[in-house]
Amino acid sequence: MIVIMKNDASPSQLTNVIAQIEGMGCQAHVSRGEERTLIGIIGNGRPFDRERIEQMDGVDKTMPVLRPFKRASREFHPEDTQVTVRDVVVGGPEVVLMAGPCAVENRERLLEIAVEAKARGAQMLRGGAYKPRTSPYSFQGLGEEGLKILAEARKETGLPIVTEVMQPELVPLVTSYADVLQIGARNMQNFALLHAVGKAQCPVLLKRGMMSTMEELLMAAEYILSHGNTRVMLCERGIRTFETYTRNTLDINAVPLLKQLTHLPVVVDPSHGTGKWELVEPVSRAAIAAGADGLIVEVHTHPEEAMSDGGQSLKPETFSHLVDSVRRIAEAVGRTA
Amino acid sequence: MIVIMKNDASPSQLTNVIAQIEGMGCQAHVSRGEERTLIGIIGNGRPFDRERIEQMDGVDKTMPVLRPFKRASREFHPEDTQVTVRDVVVGGPEVVLMAGPCAVENRERLLEIAVEAKARGAQMLRGGAYKPRTSPYSFQGLGEEGLKILAEARKETGLPIVTEVMQPELVPLVTSYADVLQIGARNMQNFALLHAVGKAQCPVLLKRGMMSTMEELLMAAEYILSHGNTRVMLCERGIRTFETYTRNTLDINAVPLLKQLTHLPVVVDPSHGTGKWELVEPVSRAAIAAGADGLIVEVHTHPEEAMSDGGQSLKPETFSHLVDSVRRIAEAVGRTA
Amino acid sequence: MIVIMKNDASPSQLTNVIAQIEGMGCQAHVSRGEERTLIGIIGNGRPFDRERIEQMDGVDKTMPVLRPFKRASREFHPEDTQVTVRDVVVGGPEVVLMAGPCAVENRERLLEIAVEAKARGAQMLRGGAYKPRTSPYSFQGLGEEGLKILAEARKETGLPIVTEVMQPELVPLVTSYADVLQIGARNMQNFALLHAVGKAQCPVLLKRGMMSTMEELLMAAEYILSHGNTRVMLCERGIRTFETYTRNTLDINAVPLLKQLTHLPVVVDPSHGTGKWELVEPVSRAAIAAGADGLIVEVHTHPEEAMSDGGQSLKPETFSHLVDSVRRIAEAVGRTA
Amino acid sequence: MIVIMKNDASPSQLTNVIAQIEGMGCQAHVSRGEERTLIGIIGNGRPFDRERIEQMDGVDKTMPVLRPFKRASREFHPEDTQVTVRDVVVGGPEVVLMAGPCAVENRERLLEIAVEAKARGAQMLRGGAYKPRTSPYSFQGLGEEGLKILAEARKETGLPIVTEVMQPELVPLVTSYADVLQIGARNMQNFALLHAVGKAQCPVLLKRGMMSTMEELLMAAEYILSHGNTRVMLCERGIRTFETYTRNTLDINAVPLLKQLTHLPVVVDPSHGTGKWELVEPVSRAAIAAGADGLIVEVHTHPEEAMSDGGQSLKPETFSHLVDSVRRIAEAVGRTA
C-alpha cells in the first residue's frame, strides 16, 4: 500500500499517519518528492484497511500495490487447476461443452433435449430447477422436482449435471442431485451463498456478475476457495454496458486475462453473453480462440415454446453446427473438443 | 406488446405468429405499413412471454407497451405510500434522516455514535450487524451480538433501527430486533431474500443495485409487494459507471423519476453514492432538492478507526452542518426536516 | 509516478528500469517490500511517459501520483475563476440562468423565445446555428443565418449569446457573433477545435463528453487554457450509463467534486442531463443545491413543433416555475439567482 | 413509428395527436387495447421527428419500428461490400492485417518498423502523423512531415498506408498521401469531419467511439455514405465499461452483429481493444473466429521507446507469432490470411 499525502500536508499530519500505520503493526517508508510526500507501507501479512488511512488529515489518497486475491491467484498457484466432474475434466487440453435448456420445464422435454444434446456433442447437461427471474410473475422453476428430472436425464444419458443453487440452505439438497453447483450472475456477491458452496463437496461454476469487475469475480472465487472448496470454475457471461442491440456485452478480453491472473478454469456462456441465438456460434468460436476451457450453451428442442430464454436458445441442429465449428477452432489452438 | 415482422417475412410466417398469439389466449391486431407489418397484442391480463414470439421465423423484434410492474406503479396506486416506523413517517411532508456507522463494531462505540446522531438531528439509527464484504478476509460483522447492541441503542435513544439482512433464513431473527430491514445493493436481485422479506411483518429499505436499472429496482419492489409486505422504501445509492474519481455515480435523475413512476418513498444514500465524505453534504442537499423523502448517511465518531467505510463517514460535527443545510433546502421545497 | 515491479523481477530487470528512468532525466527511489519492489520517480517537471516504463521486462504496472492537469487545477490556482460575459458574471455569488431553444429555427420563433426567456428570468440566450445530429437526414442548423438571428435577438433583448462551434475553421466566424463559444459533448476531445478556441478571444462553455471522465474534462479544459484562453466554464450534461429510462445520467457528484478540483465555474445542463422535460426542474434544483454556478436549459415556445429536442424543452410558463424554485434553492445555499 | 398514449389520455388528446401526425404528411392507424391506445404511423418516406409527438399531451412514449440507417443497412444492400485499397481487398475471403506504430516518430524508426511488419505478414501499414492526445503536453504527431515519411515507407515496402485525419480542412492534404483515411474513436461523431471524408476520393476506416452504440457507428457510416463515399470499413476497437483491468472492453458481439446488420467490412483493433500487449494475440484470434475481415495491430520495434501506446504494442517477433496463429484460425473459418 502506498499513501500519497496532500501537497499542503503539515509535518504533524505526516507524523500522525506514520504513527497510525505503525500502530496497525506495519512499517512506514517515507519518500519525499518535489511536490508530494509518499509513504510506502510494508505490511504484516494481514489485509490492510485503506479507508482508515484515507480518512486522516493531510492524506490525498492511497493506492494498493498487491492484488487482493491470493488463493485464486496464479502468482501463488502457478499450475492450471483441472476440475474433474465425473469423467469430464475442465481446464485440461479438451474443450468442454455444456448444453441444455435454460430451465427444466417438464420430464419429457428435458429428456428429449438431453438425448439430443448428447448426440450432438455435449459433455455435460445444464438446466435450472431454481430460476432467478426479474419478475415475480414469471415461471420460477420446478424446484426439487426439477432436480429429480435432471438426475433421471443423467441416468439416461450419462451426462453430468450443472444446475443453479440460489439459497445457502438449499446447498445440501442441490448437492445431493447435482454434479456442478452453478452460482448465477445475480448471486456472485451473495456472500452467504458463496460461504455455503465453499463448504460443499461439489464443483462450482461461478458466473461473473453482470456488474462485476474481474477483480470482484476473483474475490468471489476467493470466498469459495477460502472455505475449503478448491473445485471452482469461472464463467464469463457478458457484462452490462450502454449497448442495447445485445442483451449483454461478452467480455472477450476477460478470457485471456483471467487465464493469466488465475489458475482456475474459465468457461464462457455465449447465450447470455449475447442474448441472440444468431450470435451464439460466432461468439463461441471467439471464446475458444481466445483460450476458454469450455462453453455453456442454451439448447432447446422447441425454443419458441421455452418458458425462458427462448430467444437465445439454439435448436439441436444449430448446436451441431456450432460443435463442428468449435472443434475446428479448438484444433487451430492446439486443443480438442 | 407489439410484434414487428421482418421486411421479408412471408404470409405463412405471419399466419404462424398470429396463431401462436391466439394460442396464448391473446388477440392479434395486424397493421400493414409500407415496409413492415406490425402486430399489436391485446393481452389476457397475464404477463406475456416475449421470447417465445421473438424466436419465431419472420419476427424482427417485439416491444413492450406496458411497464412490467403493477403493485409498485403509481398508475395503479396514485396516492403516495407513507411508511410508518414507530413514530417516524417516511414519505410524508417531513424529510427523514437516518444516520449511523457502516457496521456495529462494539457496544461502547455504537452507543456513543447513536447518542451523537440523535443529538445532531437523526430520526433513525443505521448500522450493520451482518456485513457484505468483497473480501473474505475483511470484518464480516458481529451477527446477532450486533443486533443486541442496536436494540440497546434504540432503548437508550428512542431511535428506530435500520439494519441489513443478507439471508432468507435470518429474516425472522433480524426482524425480532430491527425496525427496518435493509436489503443491500448486492442483494437487490436475491429473489429468495425478497420473497422472505415480502412475508415479514417489518418495513423494508430496498437499495438499488449498483448496476440495476430503475425498472429492475421497481420489479424487485414488486417481489416484496406481491408477497404481501407493502411497507417498502426505495433507496438510490449510486450506480456503477466508467467514472473513477467517485466510488459510484449517484443517479439524481432517479429521484424525481421514481417519485413519478411509483407511490413508494424514495430515500437517498449519499455516503455510498459518492464514496467521499467531502461530497456527502452537497449531494445530500441535491437529493432533498430533487424531491427525496429521506437520507441515510454514514456517521462515525472516529472514522479513522472505522472497520469499514471510514473514508465516506461524517464526524458528528460535520453531520450537524449537513442537517442544518438540508433543513434549509427542505424548507425551500416546502417540506420540513 | 510509482513503478511496481513483478514479484519475480530479476535484479538486472530492476537495474534496467532504473537506468531508463535516469535516462529520462528523473530520479529513481527504490523501496523493497516483502513481496514487491517499488520505485518512486522524482520528475524533472516535464510530463512523464508511463507507457515506456510499463513495457519493460519485470515491470508489473505504474501508478500516477499527481493529477495530470495543472492550469485547470485548484491546487495551482486556489481562487475561483469568474468568467464575465458582457455584464453577466459566471462563477460569482449569483447563479446564472442560460435558456433558449436547442436550435435556431427561424427569426420569428427565436425572437419570440428570446423575449419570453428574458421576461421569465434568463440572463443569457442559448441556441444552436450549427447542430451536431446523429443522423445525416436530420436538420443540421441554419449556419451563419442562424448566427445573424441570434445577434438580432441579443440586440432586442440584451441577452448575451451562447452558441456551439463545431469546426476549427469556423471559430473566427462564430466568435464574430457569439458571446460564448459552446463546445458540445461530442467534441470535448476534438483537439483541433480545443486548440482553436484556446486561441480565440471569447469565453468558452466546455461540455463534458457523454463518455468522458472528470479527468478527461479537466484535460480538455487544460488544452484551452494552455493555448491562452483562460475564460473557460465547464458544463456537466449527463453521462451515458446502462439506465434507459433517462436519456443520460446527470452526474450530480461531479458538481461538488469539480468545484473542489478546479477553479473554473461549473454549469449544469438539466435538459440533456435528463432528456425529459418533467425532470428538468427537480434536477435544476439539485444542481444548484450541490453548488453549480449556473444552468443551461432548453426553452421553447412550441416544443411540439421544435426541430430537435422538443421532448426535453420547457415551455415559458414551466421555465418561470423553474426560475422561482431555483431562486429559493439559491437562497438556501447563500447565493442569489 | 408507434405512439403509445397514456392510460388516462383524453379523446381530445388523441384527436390532437392524430391531427399532428396527419399534418406531418403521414397516416395514423389507431388501435385500442384494454389499457392503452396505440397509434401506428405510416410514414411518407422522410425521417420522422419523434420528439414533436413525445411532447404532446396524453402521449406516453414513441417507439421506432425501423432502424435509422439505410445506405449502411444490409436490408437495402444485401451483398458484402469489398473495399479495394491498391491491391488489397478488405471484406473478401482473405483476412487483412494492418500493422505499424501508433505514431510516426521519425524516418528511420518508421522504415524499420514498416520493413519488419511487411516481412512478418502485414498487408497494410498503419501509423499516425496527427495524434489525438488526452494531454496538451503529450507528443501530438509530426504532421505533414509524418505523412511524407509514410509515403516513403510505402514506396519502399509497397504497403498501402492507413493514417488518421482529425480535421475537415486537412482531408485534402491527408488524402494526397494516404491510401486509407482513419477516423479515430474520439471523432466518430465529428460530423463536419464525416462530411469531409464523405466527399473524399479515398477509402475510410471508421473507428467506433469508445462509448458509441453500434447504431451510432452505423449512423456515422451513413453520414459518409450519404455524401458519396461508399468505400467505408468499420472498426471495433473496444468500448468503455466499468472494468479497469483492461483499457477498453473489446465488444466481440459487435463483429457478427455488424456483419449481419451491414454490408460494410468489419475490422478489429485488438491493441486499443485491450490496452495490453499480452492480450493482443488471443483477442486477435477471437476477432477472426467471430468473423472479422481484418485486424489493425500496433507493432513497434522498440516499444519501450515508443512515444505513445508502447504498453499495447507488439514486437515484430510477437507479431509473427500472432500472424501464424491468426492464419490457423482463418483457415478454421474457411478464409485465408
Short mmCIF file of N, CA, C and O in Angstrom, two decimals, chain A residues 20 47 49 51-52 55-56 68 71 132-137 140 166-169 186-187 189-192 210-213 216 219 222-223 226 240 247 277 303-311 313 315, chain B residues 20 47 49 51-52 55-56 68 71 132-137 140 166-169 186-187 189-192 210-213 216 219 222-223 226 240 247 277 303-311 313:
data_model
loop_
_atom_site.label_atom_id
_atom_site.label_comp_id
_atom_site.label_asym_id
_atom_site.label_seq_id
_atom_site.Cartn_x
_atom_site.Cartn_y
_atom_site.Cartn_z
N GLN A 20 -0.13 6.04 12.91
CA GLN A 20 -1.29 5.16 12.68
C GLN A 20 -0.85 3.87 11.98
O GLN A 20 -1.28 2.77 12.35
N PRO A 47 -4.56 -8.36 5.70
CA PRO A 47 -5.09 -7.31 4.81
C PRO A 47 -5.11 -5.97 5.52
O PRO A 47 -5.34 -5.89 6.73
N ASP A 49 -6.44 -2.02 5.96
CA ASP A 49 -7.65 -1.23 5.74
C ASP A 49 -7.29 0.17 5.25
O ASP A 49 -6.94 1.05 6.03
N GLU A 51 -9.14 2.49 4.15
CA GLU A 51 -10.04 3.60 4.44
C GLU A 51 -9.68 4.34 5.72
O GLU A 51 -9.90 5.53 5.83
N ARG A 52 -9.13 3.61 6.67
CA ARG A 52 -8.74 4.29 7.90
C ARG A 52 -7.70 5.36 7.62
O ARG A 52 -7.71 6.44 8.20
N GLN A 55 -9.00 8.51 5.60
CA GLN A 55 -9.77 9.46 6.39
C GLN A 55 -8.89 10.49 7.09
O GLN A 55 -9.38 11.51 7.58
N MET A 56 -7.61 10.22 7.20
CA MET A 56 -6.78 11.08 8.05
C MET A 56 -6.45 12.42 7.37
O MET A 56 -6.32 12.51 6.16
N PRO A 68 -5.81 -8.16 -4.35
CA PRO A 68 -6.36 -8.62 -3.07
C PRO A 68 -6.68 -10.11 -3.00
O PRO A 68 -7.04 -10.60 -1.93
N ARG A 71 -5.55 -17.07 -2.92
CA ARG A 71 -5.77 -18.47 -3.31
C ARG A 71 -6.17 -18.60 -4.77
O ARG A 71 -5.88 -19.60 -5.41
N PRO A 132 -33.75 -17.69 -11.11
CA PRO A 132 -33.87 -16.27 -10.71
C PRO A 132 -34.57 -15.51 -11.83
O PRO A 132 -34.09 -15.51 -12.96
N ARG A 133 -35.68 -14.92 -11.55
CA ARG A 133 -36.43 -14.20 -12.59
C ARG A 133 -36.69 -12.77 -12.15
O ARG A 133 -37.10 -12.53 -11.01
N THR A 134 -36.51 -11.84 -13.05
CA THR A 134 -36.69 -10.43 -12.74
C THR A 134 -38.10 -10.13 -12.25
O THR A 134 -38.31 -9.27 -11.40
N SER A 135 -39.06 -10.85 -12.77
CA SER A 135 -40.45 -10.58 -12.41
C SER A 135 -40.99 -11.66 -11.49
O SER A 135 -40.80 -12.86 -11.73
N PRO A 136 -41.71 -11.27 -10.43
CA PRO A 136 -42.31 -12.28 -9.56
C PRO A 136 -43.42 -13.06 -10.26
O PRO A 136 -43.88 -14.07 -9.74
N TYR A 137 -43.84 -12.56 -11.43
CA TYR A 137 -44.94 -13.21 -12.13
C TYR A 137 -44.45 -14.22 -13.16
O TYR A 137 -45.24 -14.83 -13.85
N GLN A 140 -40.83 -19.71 -12.02
CA GLN A 140 -39.71 -19.67 -11.07
C GLN A 140 -38.96 -21.02 -10.97
O GLN A 140 -38.09 -21.17 -10.11
N MET A 166 -29.60 -21.16 -5.44
CA MET A 166 -29.81 -19.74 -5.18
C MET A 166 -29.83 -19.37 -3.71
O MET A 166 -29.88 -18.19 -3.38
N GLN A 167 -29.87 -20.38 -2.81
CA GLN A 167 -30.01 -20.07 -1.39
C GLN A 167 -29.07 -20.96 -0.60
O GLN A 167 -28.99 -22.17 -0.86
N PRO A 168 -28.41 -20.41 0.41
CA PRO A 168 -27.49 -21.22 1.21
C PRO A 168 -28.14 -22.48 1.75
O PRO A 168 -27.55 -23.56 1.72
N GLU A 169 -29.38 -22.37 2.24
CA GLU A 169 -29.98 -23.52 2.90
C GLU A 169 -30.37 -24.63 1.93
O GLU A 169 -30.65 -25.75 2.35
N ARG A 186 -26.40 -12.99 -10.71
CA ARG A 186 -27.00 -12.11 -9.71
C ARG A 186 -26.58 -12.48 -8.29
O ARG A 186 -26.76 -11.71 -7.36
N ASN A 187 -26.05 -13.68 -8.13
CA ASN A 187 -25.63 -14.13 -6.80
C ASN A 187 -24.12 -14.15 -6.62
O ASN A 187 -23.63 -14.67 -5.63
N GLN A 189 -22.13 -12.04 -5.65
CA GLN A 189 -21.72 -11.45 -4.37
C GLN A 189 -22.74 -11.73 -3.27
O GLN A 189 -22.90 -10.93 -2.34
N ASN A 190 -23.42 -12.85 -3.39
CA ASN A 190 -24.27 -13.34 -2.31
C ASN A 190 -23.33 -14.13 -1.39
O ASN A 190 -23.11 -15.33 -1.56
N PHE A 191 -22.77 -13.41 -0.42
CA PHE A 191 -21.63 -13.97 0.30
C PHE A 191 -22.02 -15.17 1.17
O PHE A 191 -21.24 -16.09 1.36
N ALA A 192 -23.24 -15.17 1.67
CA ALA A 192 -23.69 -16.32 2.45
C ALA A 192 -23.74 -17.57 1.56
O ALA A 192 -23.39 -18.68 1.98
N MET A 210 -23.12 -9.40 -13.75
CA MET A 210 -23.19 -8.55 -14.95
C MET A 210 -22.65 -7.16 -14.66
O MET A 210 -22.38 -6.39 -15.57
N MET A 211 -22.46 -6.89 -13.39
CA MET A 211 -21.95 -5.58 -12.97
C MET A 211 -20.64 -5.72 -12.22
O MET A 211 -20.25 -4.83 -11.49
N SER A 212 -19.95 -6.83 -12.39
CA SER A 212 -18.78 -7.12 -11.56
C SER A 212 -17.49 -7.07 -12.36
O SER A 212 -17.43 -7.55 -13.49
N THR A 213 -16.47 -6.51 -11.75
CA THR A 213 -15.15 -6.49 -12.35
C THR A 213 -14.51 -7.87 -12.25
O THR A 213 -14.94 -8.72 -11.46
N GLU A 216 -13.51 -8.45 -8.71
CA GLU A 216 -14.60 -8.91 -7.84
C GLU A 216 -14.92 -10.38 -8.09
O GLU A 216 -15.26 -11.12 -7.15
N MET A 219 -12.36 -12.27 -6.30
CA MET A 219 -12.59 -12.21 -4.85
C MET A 219 -13.75 -13.13 -4.46
O MET A 219 -13.75 -13.72 -3.37
N GLU A 222 -12.35 -16.38 -4.35
CA GLU A 222 -11.53 -16.45 -3.13
C GLU A 222 -12.39 -16.85 -1.91
O GLU A 222 -11.95 -17.60 -1.04
N TYR A 223 -13.63 -16.34 -1.86
CA TYR A 223 -14.55 -16.74 -0.79
C TYR A 223 -14.73 -18.25 -0.77
O TYR A 223 -14.64 -18.90 0.26
N SER A 226 -11.46 -20.09 0.06
CA SER A 226 -11.01 -19.91 1.44
C SER A 226 -11.87 -20.70 2.43
O SER A 226 -11.49 -20.87 3.58
N ARG A 240 -22.84 -5.78 -18.36
CA ARG A 240 -23.82 -4.77 -18.75
C ARG A 240 -23.09 -3.51 -19.21
O ARG A 240 -22.23 -3.01 -18.49
N ARG A 247 -28.06 -8.21 -25.49
CA ARG A 247 -28.53 -8.28 -24.10
C ARG A 247 -27.41 -7.94 -23.13
O ARG A 247 -27.61 -7.27 -22.13
N TRP A 277 -29.67 -15.80 -30.46
CA TRP A 277 -29.19 -17.11 -30.89
C TRP A 277 -28.29 -17.01 -32.12
O TRP A 277 -27.36 -17.81 -32.28
N PRO A 303 -37.48 -24.00 -28.98
CA PRO A 303 -37.23 -22.71 -28.32
C PRO A 303 -38.45 -21.79 -28.32
O PRO A 303 -38.62 -20.99 -27.41
N GLU A 304 -39.29 -21.90 -29.32
CA GLU A 304 -40.45 -20.99 -29.36
C GLU A 304 -41.46 -21.34 -28.28
O GLU A 304 -42.35 -20.56 -27.98
N GLU A 305 -41.29 -22.49 -27.64
CA GLU A 305 -42.18 -22.84 -26.52
C GLU A 305 -41.45 -22.75 -25.17
O GLU A 305 -42.02 -23.08 -24.13
N ALA A 306 -40.18 -22.36 -25.18
CA ALA A 306 -39.39 -22.33 -23.95
C ALA A 306 -40.02 -21.37 -22.94
O ALA A 306 -40.57 -20.34 -23.31
N MET A 307 -39.94 -21.73 -21.66
CA MET A 307 -40.52 -20.88 -20.63
C MET A 307 -39.61 -19.72 -20.26
O MET A 307 -40.01 -18.83 -19.53
N SER A 308 -38.38 -19.74 -20.71
CA SER A 308 -37.48 -18.59 -20.53
C SER A 308 -36.34 -18.71 -21.53
O SER A 308 -35.98 -19.81 -21.94
N ASP A 309 -35.80 -17.57 -21.91
CA ASP A 309 -34.60 -17.51 -22.76
C ASP A 309 -34.76 -18.17 -24.12
O ASP A 309 -33.76 -18.54 -24.74
N GLY A 310 -35.98 -18.32 -24.60
CA GLY A 310 -36.16 -18.92 -25.91
C GLY A 310 -35.37 -18.19 -27.00
O GLY A 310 -34.81 -18.80 -27.89
N GLY A 311 -35.31 -16.88 -26.89
CA GLY A 311 -34.69 -16.07 -27.93
C GLY A 311 -33.20 -16.28 -28.08
O GLY A 311 -32.60 -15.86 -29.06
N SER A 313 -31.77 -19.44 -27.32
CA SER A 313 -31.51 -20.89 -27.34
C SER A 313 -31.30 -21.39 -28.75
O SER A 313 -31.96 -20.94 -29.69
N LYS A 315 -31.44 -24.53 -31.52
CA LYS A 315 -32.06 -25.82 -31.80
C LYS A 315 -30.95 -26.85 -31.95
O LYS A 315 -29.80 -26.51 -32.23
N GLN B 20 -49.85 -18.39 -32.93
CA GLN B 20 -49.17 -18.54 -31.64
C GLN B 20 -49.74 -17.57 -30.60
O GLN B 20 -50.00 -17.93 -29.46
N PRO B 47 -48.99 -11.89 -17.59
CA PRO B 47 -47.76 -11.43 -18.25
C PRO B 47 -47.51 -12.25 -19.51
O PRO B 47 -47.81 -13.45 -19.57
N ASP B 49 -45.04 -13.68 -22.60
CA ASP B 49 -43.65 -14.09 -22.78
C ASP B 49 -43.17 -13.69 -24.18
O ASP B 49 -43.43 -14.36 -25.17
N GLU B 51 -40.26 -13.76 -25.44
CA GLU B 51 -39.20 -14.53 -26.08
C GLU B 51 -39.74 -15.63 -26.98
O GLU B 51 -39.13 -15.97 -27.98
N ARG B 52 -40.89 -16.16 -26.61
CA ARG B 52 -41.45 -17.20 -27.48
C ARG B 52 -41.74 -16.64 -28.85
O ARG B 52 -41.56 -17.31 -29.86
N GLN B 55 -38.57 -15.75 -31.04
CA GLN B 55 -37.90 -16.90 -31.63
C GLN B 55 -38.49 -17.30 -32.98
O GLN B 55 -37.88 -18.04 -33.73
N MET B 56 -39.69 -16.85 -33.26
CA MET B 56 -40.38 -17.37 -34.44
C MET B 56 -39.81 -16.81 -35.74
O MET B 56 -39.36 -15.67 -35.80
N PRO B 68 -43.58 -3.38 -16.69
CA PRO B 68 -43.86 -4.70 -16.14
C PRO B 68 -44.24 -4.70 -14.65
O PRO B 68 -44.60 -5.75 -14.13
N ARG B 71 -48.02 -3.44 -8.85
CA ARG B 71 -48.26 -3.02 -7.47
C ARG B 71 -47.39 -1.83 -7.09
O ARG B 71 -47.74 -1.02 -6.26
N PRO B 132 -21.95 -7.37 4.08
CA PRO B 132 -21.46 -7.96 2.83
C PRO B 132 -20.10 -7.33 2.51
O PRO B 132 -20.00 -6.13 2.35
N ARG B 133 -19.07 -8.12 2.44
CA ARG B 133 -17.73 -7.59 2.17
C ARG B 133 -17.14 -8.27 0.95
O ARG B 133 -17.20 -9.50 0.85
N THR B 134 -16.53 -7.50 0.09
CA THR B 134 -15.93 -8.04 -1.13
C THR B 134 -14.87 -9.09 -0.83
O THR B 134 -14.72 -10.06 -1.57
N SER B 135 -14.16 -8.91 0.25
CA SER B 135 -13.09 -9.84 0.59
C SER B 135 -13.48 -10.76 1.74
O SER B 135 -14.03 -10.31 2.74
N PRO B 136 -13.17 -12.05 1.60
CA PRO B 136 -13.46 -12.96 2.72
C PRO B 136 -12.57 -12.68 3.93
O PRO B 136 -12.83 -13.21 5.02
N TYR B 137 -11.55 -11.86 3.74
CA TYR B 137 -10.62 -11.57 4.84
C TYR B 137 -10.99 -10.31 5.60
O TYR B 137 -10.31 -9.91 6.54
N GLN B 140 -16.64 -9.19 8.96
CA GLN B 140 -17.94 -9.58 8.41
C GLN B 140 -19.13 -9.20 9.30
O GLN B 140 -20.27 -9.56 9.02
N MET B 166 -29.11 -10.39 5.12
CA MET B 166 -28.47 -10.90 3.91
C MET B 166 -28.92 -12.29 3.50
O MET B 166 -28.55 -12.76 2.43
N GLN B 167 -29.67 -12.98 4.37
CA GLN B 167 -30.04 -14.35 4.05
C GLN B 167 -31.49 -14.57 4.41
O GLN B 167 -31.94 -14.14 5.48
N PRO B 168 -32.21 -15.30 3.57
CA PRO B 168 -33.64 -15.55 3.86
C PRO B 168 -33.84 -16.15 5.25
O PRO B 168 -34.74 -15.75 5.98
N GLU B 169 -32.99 -17.11 5.65
CA GLU B 169 -33.26 -17.80 6.91
C GLU B 169 -32.98 -16.94 8.13
O GLU B 169 -33.37 -17.31 9.24
N ARG B 186 -26.17 -5.35 -3.32
CA ARG B 186 -25.75 -6.61 -3.92
C ARG B 186 -26.84 -7.68 -3.86
O ARG B 186 -26.77 -8.70 -4.53
N ASN B 187 -27.82 -7.46 -2.99
CA ASN B 187 -28.90 -8.43 -2.84
C ASN B 187 -30.21 -7.97 -3.48
O ASN B 187 -31.24 -8.61 -3.26
N GLN B 189 -31.36 -8.33 -6.26
CA GLN B 189 -31.99 -9.39 -7.04
C GLN B 189 -31.74 -10.77 -6.43
O GLN B 189 -31.69 -11.77 -7.13
N ASN B 190 -31.61 -10.80 -5.12
CA ASN B 190 -31.57 -12.07 -4.38
C ASN B 190 -33.04 -12.41 -4.13
O ASN B 190 -33.64 -12.00 -3.13
N PHE B 191 -33.61 -13.15 -5.08
CA PHE B 191 -35.06 -13.27 -5.09
C PHE B 191 -35.59 -14.06 -3.89
O PHE B 191 -36.68 -13.79 -3.40
N ALA B 192 -34.81 -15.01 -3.40
CA ALA B 192 -35.24 -15.75 -2.21
C ALA B 192 -35.33 -14.81 -1.01
O ALA B 192 -36.23 -14.91 -0.18
N MET B 210 -26.06 -1.69 -7.80
CA MET B 210 -25.17 -0.68 -8.39
C MET B 210 -25.16 -0.74 -9.91
O MET B 210 -24.70 0.18 -10.55
N MET B 211 -25.69 -1.82 -10.49
CA MET B 211 -25.82 -1.79 -11.94
C MET B 211 -27.22 -2.25 -12.35
O MET B 211 -27.40 -2.89 -13.38
N SER B 212 -28.18 -1.81 -11.54
CA SER B 212 -29.58 -2.15 -11.81
C SER B 212 -30.31 -0.93 -12.35
O SER B 212 -30.14 0.17 -11.85
N THR B 213 -31.16 -1.17 -13.31
CA THR B 213 -31.99 -0.10 -13.84
C THR B 213 -33.11 0.22 -12.86
O THR B 213 -33.41 -0.56 -11.94
N GLU B 216 -35.61 -2.52 -12.95
CA GLU B 216 -35.28 -3.69 -12.13
C GLU B 216 -35.51 -3.41 -10.64
O GLU B 216 -35.92 -4.29 -9.89
N MET B 219 -39.12 -3.75 -10.12
CA MET B 219 -39.50 -5.17 -10.17
C MET B 219 -39.10 -5.87 -8.87
O MET B 219 -39.79 -6.78 -8.41
N GLU B 222 -41.61 -5.00 -6.53
CA GLU B 222 -42.81 -5.76 -6.88
C GLU B 222 -42.78 -7.16 -6.23
O GLU B 222 -43.82 -7.67 -5.80
N TYR B 223 -41.61 -7.77 -6.18
CA TYR B 223 -41.48 -9.06 -5.49
C TYR B 223 -41.95 -8.95 -4.04
O TYR B 223 -42.72 -9.78 -3.54
N SER B 226 -45.68 -8.16 -3.82
CA SER B 226 -46.56 -9.24 -4.26
C SER B 226 -46.61 -10.38 -3.24
O SER B 226 -47.49 -11.23 -3.31
N ARG B 240 -22.91 2.13 -10.85
CA ARG B 240 -21.55 1.95 -11.33
C ARG B 240 -21.44 2.49 -12.75
O ARG B 240 -22.24 2.13 -13.61
N ARG B 247 -16.68 6.75 -6.02
CA ARG B 247 -16.93 5.31 -5.86
C ARG B 247 -18.10 4.84 -6.70
O ARG B 247 -18.08 3.77 -7.28
N TRP B 277 -16.38 11.57 1.85
CA TRP B 277 -17.12 12.32 2.85
C TRP B 277 -17.29 13.78 2.46
O TRP B 277 -18.30 14.40 2.81
N PRO B 303 -14.00 8.11 12.49
CA PRO B 303 -13.95 7.45 11.17
C PRO B 303 -12.59 6.84 10.85
O PRO B 303 -12.52 5.84 10.14
N GLU B 304 -11.53 7.41 11.38
CA GLU B 304 -10.20 6.87 11.06
C GLU B 304 -9.99 5.52 11.74
O GLU B 304 -9.06 4.79 11.39
N GLU B 305 -10.87 5.14 12.67
CA GLU B 305 -10.77 3.82 13.28
C GLU B 305 -11.89 2.89 12.82
O GLU B 305 -12.00 1.76 13.30
N ALA B 306 -12.75 3.38 11.92
CA ALA B 306 -13.89 2.57 11.48
C ALA B 306 -13.41 1.28 10.81
O ALA B 306 -12.39 1.28 10.14
N MET B 307 -14.16 0.21 11.02
CA MET B 307 -13.76 -1.06 10.44
C MET B 307 -14.19 -1.18 8.97
O MET B 307 -13.78 -2.11 8.29
N SER B 308 -15.01 -0.28 8.49
CA SER B 308 -15.33 -0.21 7.07
C SER B 308 -15.90 1.15 6.75
O SER B 308 -16.49 1.81 7.60
N ASP B 309 -15.72 1.58 5.52
CA ASP B 309 -16.31 2.82 5.01
C ASP B 309 -15.89 4.08 5.75
O ASP B 309 -16.60 5.10 5.71
N GLY B 310 -14.75 4.04 6.44
CA GLY B 310 -14.30 5.24 7.14
C GLY B 310 -14.19 6.44 6.20
O GLY B 310 -14.52 7.56 6.57
N GLY B 311 -13.75 6.19 4.99
CA GLY B 311 -13.49 7.29 4.06
C GLY B 311 -14.72 8.03 3.61
O GLY B 311 -14.63 9.13 3.05
N SER B 313 -17.48 8.34 5.85
CA SER B 313 -18.28 8.64 7.04
C SER B 313 -18.06 10.08 7.51
O SER B 313 -16.96 10.60 7.44
#
